[in-house]
CSV table of C-alpha atoms and ligand atoms in Angstrom, one decimal:
chain,number,residue,atom,x,y,z
A,684,MET,CA,0.2,-8.8,-29.8
A,685,ASN,CA,-1.9,-5.9,-31.4
A,686,ASP,CA,-4.4,-8.7,-31.9
A,687,LEU,CA,-4.8,-8.8,-28.1
A,688,ARG,CA,-4.6,-5.1,-27.9
A,689,THR,CA,-7.3,-4.8,-30.5
A,690,ALA,CA,-9.1,-7.6,-29.3
A,691,LEU,CA,-8.7,-6.6,-25.8
A,692,GLU,CA,-10.2,-2.7,-26.4
A,693,THR,CA,-13.0,-4.3,-27.8
A,694,LYS,CA,-13.8,-6.2,-25.0
A,695,ALA,CA,-12.8,-3.6,-22.7
A,696,ALA,CA,-15.5,-1.3,-24.8
A,697,GLU,CA,-18.2,-3.9,-23.6
A,698,ALA,CA,-17.5,-4.1,-20.2
A,699,GLU,CA,-17.4,-0.2,-19.8
A,700,ARG,CA,-21.4,-0.3,-22.1
A,701,VAL,CA,-22.5,-3.1,-19.0
A,702,VAL,CA,-21.0,-0.8,-16.0
A,703,LYS,CA,-22.8,2.2,-17.7
A,704,ASP,CA,-26.2,0.9,-18.2
A,705,ARG,CA,-26.4,-0.1,-14.1
A,706,PHE,CA,-25.0,2.4,-12.9
A,707,VAL,CA,-27.7,3.7,-10.8
A,708,LYS,CA,-29.0,7.2,-10.9
A,709,GLY,CA,-29.0,10.1,-8.9
A,710,SER,CA,-31.1,13.1,-7.6
A,711,GLU,CA,-30.2,17.3,-7.4
A,712,TYR,CA,-28.8,16.7,-4.0
A,713,ASN,CA,-26.5,13.5,-4.2
A,714,SER,CA,-25.0,14.9,-7.1
A,715,VAL,CA,-21.5,15.5,-5.3
A,716,LEU,CA,-21.7,11.6,-4.4
A,717,ILE,CA,-22.8,10.1,-7.9
A,718,SER,CA,-19.9,12.1,-9.8
A,719,ALA,CA,-17.0,11.2,-6.9
A,720,MET,CA,-18.5,7.5,-7.8
A,721,ASP,CA,-18.2,8.2,-12.0
A,722,TYR,CA,-15.5,9.7,-11.4
A,723,SER,CA,-13.1,6.8,-10.9
A,724,LEU,CA,-15.7,4.6,-12.2
A,725,SER,CA,-14.8,6.3,-15.3
A,726,ALA,CA,-11.0,7.0,-15.2
A,727,GLY,CA,-10.0,4.6,-17.6
A,728,GLY,CA,-9.4,1.6,-15.8
A,729,LYS,CA,-8.1,-2.4,-18.1
A,730,ARG,CA,-11.9,-3.7,-16.9
A,731,ILE,CA,-9.9,-7.1,-17.0
A,732,ARG,CA,-12.0,-9.0,-14.5
A,733,PRO,CA,-15.5,-7.9,-16.3
A,734,VAL,CA,-13.7,-8.7,-19.2
A,735,ILE,CA,-12.6,-12.2,-17.4
A,736,LEU,CA,-16.1,-12.5,-16.4
A,737,LEU,CA,-17.7,-12.2,-20.2
A,738,GLU,CA,-15.6,-14.3,-21.7
A,739,THR,CA,-15.5,-17.3,-19.7
A,740,CYS,CA,-19.3,-16.8,-19.7
A,741,ARG,CA,-19.3,-16.8,-23.9
A,742,VAL,CA,-16.3,-20.0,-23.4
A,743,CYS,CA,-17.9,-22.3,-21.2
A,744,GLY,CA,-21.7,-22.4,-23.6
A,745,GLY,CA,-23.2,-18.6,-23.4
A,746,LYS,CA,-26.5,-19.9,-21.3
A,747,ASP,CA,-26.9,-16.3,-19.1
A,748,PRO,CA,-24.9,-13.6,-21.1
A,749,GLU,CA,-27.6,-10.8,-19.5
A,750,GLY,CA,-26.8,-12.5,-15.9
A,751,ALA,CA,-23.0,-12.2,-17.4
A,752,GLU,CA,-23.9,-8.9,-17.7
A,753,GLY,CA,-25.5,-7.9,-13.8
A,754,PHE,CA,-22.4,-9.9,-12.2
A,755,ALA,CA,-20.0,-8.5,-15.0
A,756,ALA,CA,-20.7,-4.5,-14.0
A,757,ALA,CA,-21.3,-5.1,-10.0
A,758,LEU,CA,-17.7,-6.9,-10.1
A,759,GLU,CA,-16.1,-3.5,-11.9
A,760,MET,CA,-18.3,-1.5,-9.2
A,761,ILE,CA,-16.7,-3.8,-6.1
A,762,HIS,CA,-13.0,-3.2,-7.2
A,763,THR,CA,-13.2,0.5,-7.7
A,764,TYR,CA,-14.4,0.9,-4.4
A,765,SER,CA,-11.4,-0.9,-3.3
A,766,LEU,CA,-9.6,0.8,-5.5
A,767,ILE,CA,-10.8,4.2,-3.3
A,768,HIS,CA,-10.2,3.5,0.1
A,769,ASP,CA,-7.3,1.3,-0.4
A,770,ASP,CA,-5.7,5.3,-1.6
A,771,LEU,CA,-7.1,6.9,1.3
A,772,PRO,CA,-4.7,8.1,4.0
A,773,ALA,CA,-5.2,6.0,6.4
A,774,MET,CA,-4.6,2.7,4.1
A,775,ASP,CA,-1.6,2.6,0.8
A,776,ASP,CA,-2.0,7.1,1.4
A,777,ASP,CA,-1.9,7.4,-3.1
A,778,ASP,CA,-2.1,10.4,-5.0
A,779,MET,CA,-2.4,9.2,-8.5
A,780,ARG,CA,-4.6,6.1,-9.9
A,781,ARG,CA,-5.4,4.9,-13.3
A,782,GLY,CA,-3.2,7.7,-14.2
A,783,ARG,CA,-5.1,10.5,-12.4
A,784,PRO,CA,-5.1,12.0,-9.2
A,785,SER,CA,-6.7,9.8,-6.5
A,786,ASN,CA,-10.8,10.2,-5.2
A,787,HIS,CA,-10.0,11.3,-2.3
A,788,LYS,CA,-7.1,14.1,-3.2
A,789,VAL,CA,-10.2,15.5,-5.8
A,790,TYR,CA,-13.0,15.0,-3.4
A,791,GLY,CA,-11.2,15.2,-0.2
A,792,GLU,CA,-11.8,11.8,2.1
A,793,ALA,CA,-15.0,12.0,3.6
A,794,MET,CA,-17.0,11.8,0.1
A,795,ALA,CA,-14.1,9.4,-1.3
A,796,ILE,CA,-15.1,6.8,1.6
A,797,LEU,CA,-18.4,7.6,1.1
A,798,ALA,CA,-17.8,7.2,-3.0
A,799,GLY,CA,-16.7,3.7,-1.7
A,800,ASP,CA,-19.4,2.8,0.0
A,801,GLY,CA,-22.2,3.8,-2.9
A,802,LEU,CA,-19.9,1.6,-5.7
A,803,LEU,CA,-20.3,-1.3,-3.2
A,804,ASN,CA,-23.6,-1.0,-2.2
A,805,MET,CA,-24.8,-0.2,-5.7
A,806,ALA,CA,-22.6,-3.4,-6.8
A,807,PHE,CA,-25.4,-5.6,-4.4
A,808,GLU,CA,-28.6,-3.1,-6.3
A,809,VAL,CA,-27.5,-4.3,-9.7
A,810,CYS,CA,-26.9,-8.4,-8.7
A,811,ALA,CA,-30.3,-7.5,-7.1
A,812,ASP,CA,-31.9,-6.8,-9.9
A,813,THR,CA,-30.3,-9.4,-11.6
A,814,LEU,CA,-31.8,-11.9,-9.4
A,815,LYS,CA,-34.9,-10.3,-9.9
A,816,MET,CA,-34.5,-10.1,-14.0
A,817,ALA,CA,-34.6,-14.2,-14.1
A,818,GLY,CA,-37.0,-15.6,-16.1
A,819,ASP,CA,-37.1,-19.2,-14.9
A,820,PRO,CA,-36.0,-21.2,-11.6
A,821,GLU,CA,-33.0,-22.3,-14.0
A,822,THR,CA,-31.5,-19.6,-14.3
A,823,LEU,CA,-32.7,-17.6,-10.6
A,824,LYS,CA,-30.4,-20.7,-9.4
A,825,ARG,CA,-27.5,-20.0,-11.1
A,826,ARG,CA,-27.8,-16.3,-10.9
A,827,ALA,CA,-27.8,-16.6,-6.7
A,828,ALA,CA,-24.8,-18.7,-7.1
A,829,ALA,CA,-22.7,-16.7,-8.9
A,830,PHE,CA,-23.8,-13.6,-6.0
A,831,ALA,CA,-23.2,-16.1,-3.6
A,832,LEU,CA,-19.7,-16.3,-4.7
A,833,LEU,CA,-18.6,-12.2,-5.6
A,834,ALA,CA,-20.0,-11.4,-1.5
A,835,ASP,CA,-18.2,-14.0,-0.8
A,836,LYS,CA,-15.2,-13.3,-2.8
A,837,ALA,CA,-15.7,-9.5,-1.9
A,838,GLY,CA,-16.3,-10.1,1.7
A,839,VAL,CA,-14.0,-10.6,5.2
A,840,ASN,CA,-13.2,-14.4,3.7
A,841,GLY,CA,-12.2,-12.8,1.0
A,842,MET,CA,-10.6,-8.9,-0.6
A,843,ILE,CA,-12.2,-7.5,3.0
A,844,GLY,CA,-10.2,-9.8,4.7
A,845,GLY,CA,-7.1,-10.3,2.8
A,846,GLN,CA,-6.8,-6.2,3.4
A,847,SER,CA,-7.5,-6.4,6.6
A,848,VAL,CA,-4.8,-8.7,7.3
A,849,ASP,CA,-2.0,-6.5,5.4
A,850,VAL,CA,-3.3,-3.0,7.2
A,851,ASP,CA,-3.0,-5.1,10.9
A,852,LEU,CA,0.9,-6.0,9.3
A,853,ASN,CA,1.9,-2.4,9.1
A,854,GLY,CA,5.0,-2.8,7.9
A,855,GLN,CA,5.8,-6.3,10.0
A,856,LEU,CA,8.2,-8.8,8.5
A,857,SER,CA,5.6,-11.9,7.7
A,858,ASP,CA,6.0,-15.5,7.2
A,859,ASP,CA,4.7,-16.6,3.3
A,860,ASP,CA,2.0,-18.4,5.1
A,861,THR,CA,0.8,-15.1,6.1
A,862,LEU,CA,1.5,-13.4,3.0
A,863,SER,CA,-0.2,-15.9,0.7
A,864,TYR,CA,-3.9,-15.3,2.3
A,865,VAL,CA,-2.9,-11.6,1.7
A,866,TYR,CA,-2.1,-12.0,-1.7
A,867,ARG,CA,-4.4,-14.7,-1.9
A,868,ASN,CA,-7.6,-12.4,-0.8
A,869,LYS,CA,-6.4,-9.2,-1.9
A,870,THR,CA,-6.0,-9.7,-4.9
A,871,SER,CA,-7.3,-13.2,-6.6
A,872,ALA,CA,-10.1,-13.8,-4.9
A,873,LEU,CA,-11.8,-11.0,-7.3
A,874,LEU,CA,-10.3,-12.7,-10.1
A,875,GLN,CA,-11.2,-15.4,-9.1
A,876,ALA,CA,-15.1,-14.2,-8.9
A,877,ALA,CA,-14.1,-13.8,-12.5
A,878,PHE,CA,-13.4,-16.8,-13.4
A,879,ALA,CA,-16.1,-18.6,-11.4
A,880,ALA,CA,-19.2,-16.7,-11.4
A,881,GLY,CA,-18.5,-16.4,-15.5
A,882,ALA,CA,-18.2,-19.9,-15.3
A,883,ILE,CA,-21.7,-20.7,-13.5
A,884,CYS,CA,-23.0,-18.3,-15.7
A,885,GLY,CA,-21.7,-20.0,-18.9
A,886,GLY,CA,-23.4,-23.2,-17.8
A,887,ALA,CA,-20.3,-25.0,-16.4
A,888,ASP,CA,-20.7,-27.7,-13.8
A,889,ASP,CA,-19.8,-27.6,-11.0
A,890,SER,CA,-16.0,-29.8,-11.0
A,891,ASP,CA,-15.5,-27.3,-14.1
A,892,ILE,CA,-16.3,-24.2,-12.0
A,893,ALA,CA,-13.9,-25.8,-9.4
A,894,LYS,CA,-10.8,-25.7,-12.0
A,895,TRP,CA,-11.7,-21.9,-13.3
A,896,GLU,CA,-11.9,-20.8,-10.0
A,897,GLU,CA,-8.1,-22.4,-9.1
A,898,ILE,CA,-7.6,-20.4,-12.1
A,899,GLY,CA,-8.5,-17.2,-10.6
A,900,TYR,CA,-6.2,-17.9,-7.8
A,901,ARG,CA,-3.0,-18.3,-9.8
A,902,VAL,CA,-3.6,-15.7,-11.9
A,903,GLY,CA,-4.4,-13.4,-8.9
A,904,MET,CA,-1.3,-15.1,-7.2
A,905,ALA,CA,0.9,-14.1,-10.0
A,906,PHE,CA,-1.0,-10.9,-11.3
A,907,GLN,CA,0.5,-9.4,-7.8
A,908,VAL,CA,3.6,-10.1,-7.7
A,909,ARG,CA,4.2,-9.2,-11.4
A,910,ASP,CA,2.3,-5.4,-9.6
A,911,ASP,CA,5.2,-5.8,-6.7
A,912,ILE,CA,7.8,-6.4,-9.7
A,913,LEU,CA,6.4,-3.5,-11.0
A,914,ASP,CA,6.5,-1.7,-8.1
A,915,GLU,CA,10.2,-1.8,-8.1
A,916,THR,CA,11.3,-1.7,-11.7
A,917,GLY,CA,8.2,0.4,-13.5
A,918,THR,CA,7.7,3.9,-13.9
A,919,GLU,CA,4.8,6.5,-12.9
A,920,GLU,CA,4.4,7.1,-16.6
A,921,GLU,CA,3.4,3.4,-17.4
A,922,LEU,CA,1.5,2.4,-14.3
A,923,GLY,CA,-0.3,5.6,-13.7
A,924,LYS,CA,-0.1,5.9,-10.4
A,925,PRO,CA,3.7,6.4,-8.2
A,926,VAL,CA,6.2,3.5,-7.9
A,927,HIS,CA,8.5,2.2,-5.0
A,928,SER,CA,4.9,2.3,-2.8
A,929,ASP,CA,6.2,-0.3,-1.6
A,930,ASP,CA,9.4,1.1,0.0
A,931,ASP,CA,7.9,3.9,1.3
A,932,ASN,CA,5.2,2.5,3.2
A,933,ASP,CA,7.6,-0.2,4.8
A,934,LYS,CA,5.6,-3.2,3.2
A,935,TYR,CA,7.1,-6.6,3.0
A,936,THR,CA,5.7,-8.2,-0.8
A,937,TYR,CA,6.9,-11.0,-1.6
A,938,VAL,CA,9.5,-8.7,-4.0
A,939,ARG,CA,11.2,-7.0,-1.5
A,940,ILE,CA,11.4,-10.3,1.1
A,941,HIS,CA,12.3,-13.0,-1.5
A,942,GLY,CA,14.1,-10.7,-4.5
A,943,LEU,CA,13.4,-9.6,-8.1
A,944,GLU,CA,14.7,-13.2,-9.6
A,945,ALA,CA,12.6,-15.1,-7.1
A,946,GLY,CA,9.7,-13.6,-8.0
A,947,GLU,CA,10.5,-13.5,-11.7
A,948,ARG,CA,10.7,-17.5,-11.2
A,949,TYR,CA,6.7,-17.8,-8.8
A,950,VAL,CA,5.4,-15.3,-11.6
A,951,ALA,CA,6.2,-17.9,-14.2
A,952,GLU,CA,5.6,-20.8,-12.4
A,953,MET,CA,2.0,-19.6,-11.5
A,954,SER,CA,1.3,-18.6,-14.9
A,955,ASP,CA,2.7,-21.7,-16.4
A,956,ALA,CA,0.2,-23.2,-14.0
A,957,ALA,CA,-3.2,-21.9,-14.4
A,958,LEU,CA,-2.7,-21.7,-18.2
A,959,ASP,CA,-2.0,-25.7,-17.9
A,960,LEU,CA,-5.3,-26.1,-16.4
A,961,LEU,CA,-6.8,-23.2,-18.8
A,962,ASP,CA,-6.2,-26.0,-21.1
A,963,GLY,CA,-6.9,-29.1,-19.6
A,964,ILE,CA,-10.6,-28.0,-18.9
A,965,ASP,CA,-13.3,-28.8,-21.7
A,966,ALA,CA,-15.5,-26.0,-22.2
A,967,PRO,CA,-17.7,-25.4,-25.8
A,968,GLY,CA,-15.9,-22.6,-26.6
A,969,ASP,CA,-12.6,-21.2,-28.0
A,970,LYS,CA,-10.4,-19.9,-24.9
A,971,THR,CA,-7.5,-18.4,-27.2
A,972,PHE,CA,-7.8,-15.0,-25.8
A,973,LEU,CA,-8.5,-15.7,-22.6
A,974,ARG,CA,-5.2,-17.8,-22.9
A,975,GLU,CA,-3.9,-14.5,-24.9
A,976,LEU,CA,-5.1,-12.7,-21.7
A,977,ILE,CA,-3.8,-14.4,-19.1
A,978,MET,CA,-0.3,-13.9,-20.9
A,979,TYR,CA,-1.1,-10.4,-21.1
A,980,MET,CA,-2.2,-9.6,-17.7
A,981,ILE,CA,1.3,-11.5,-16.2
A,982,ARG,CA,4.2,-9.7,-18.8
A,983,ARG,CA,2.2,-6.1,-18.6
A,984,ASN,CA,3.8,-3.3,-17.7
A,985,ASN,CA,1.3,-0.6,-16.4
B,2423,LIG,C1,-10.0,-1.4,0.4
B,2423,LIG,C2,-11.0,-3.6,0.9
B,2423,LIG,C3,-10.1,-2.9,-0.1
B,2423,LIG,C4,-9.6,-3.4,-0.7
B,2423,LIG,C5,-8.2,-3.2,-1.3
B,2423,LIG,C6,-7.7,-3.3,-4.3
B,2423,LIG,C7,-7.2,-3.7,-2.8
B,2423,LIG,C8,-7.6,-4.5,-2.1
B,2423,LIG,C9,-5.7,-3.7,-3.6
B,2423,LIG,C10,-5.0,-2.6,-4.4
B,2423,LIG,C11,-3.2,-2.8,-3.8
B,2423,LIG,C12,-3.0,-3.7,-5.5
B,2423,LIG,C13,-1.8,-2.3,-5.8
B,2423,LIG,C14,-2.8,-4.6,-5.6
B,2423,LIG,C15,-2.5,-4.7,-6.8
B,2423,LIG,C16,-3.3,-6.0,-7.3
B,2423,LIG,C17,-4.2,-5.1,-8.4
B,2423,LIG,C18,-5.1,-4.9,-7.7
B,2423,LIG,C19,-4.4,-3.9,-9.3
B,2423,LIG,C20,-5.0,-2.9,-9.9
B,2423,LIG,O1,-6.1,-3.7,-11.0
B,2423,LIG,P1,-5.7,-3.0,-12.0
B,2423,LIG,O2,-4.7,-3.5,-12.8
B,2423,LIG,O3,-6.0,-1.9,-12.2
B,2423,LIG,O4,-6.7,-4.5,-12.8
B,2423,LIG,P2,-7.8,-1.1,-13.1
B,2423,LIG,O5,-7.1,0.6,-12.5
B,2423,LIG,O6,-6.7,-1.5,-14.6
B,2423,LIG,O7,-8.4,-1.3,-12.9
């Protein structure tokens, strides 16, 4: 576990550099916006998604590490925008995030909306630059595929779609299929993007890319139900954000519908299936770190 922690810290620091290097500069006029964007981006998230993307690229053969860096930076920007918007009073109305006051608590709602918009757009600027810098047609083709995947998973048939159904439910009890649509898109979609875009940049073939995407789906579902469990059992100190927010927002989560024990069983089943798939992939690189990272994400207490 200590080894994993050290390895994760090293890889998170690498991801941090990759994001920082690609942060687009502003001017003296939009400095408040830039500072609001930087406030959330630099707030010390776990950087799980970019770490997964870079590592999956390595495991799959590391064909295009620069491409992977561009998409890793973009993915963390998209994830951070989604957290800023998710915390807004019109959505989950959370005052704390990543152990600090939420973006709108510091910069006000209007600027927090713009900071989220700015990060989403910046992610696509970074992706476009990554495509422009492809040196040969094969790399360009791979980068275009990774870009399309990232845009799809962040979009109306991905994270935004999942969030829209969550908002639309507005505290109504949903059936299991609807809840699984929400979880698959709101939470799994960006993790699918992390594994699959990493595999594309690494040079994996189509059938393996589909397997990596499936791993992302399973890890995401387990990760979300672990989040539901932590909302019931964790402390604000551990999580860096308020607990019992699902109760307070009248949200029906898997755990609120089926109970903690069923939640634990679901997490175990989904994560075992993800690890079986991982073990079955014949990739050139060492998968030990990814395996341990998946186990850490599922067992996490923050
Ligand atoms: C606003 C379009 C839009 C989408 C919001 C991110 C999201 C969708 C909702 C957040 C709800 C939530 C808490 C989901 C649980 C899984 C999750 C995304 C947790 C946060 O990710 P971590 O733990 O966060 O990787 P850090 O801060 O470490 O990056």
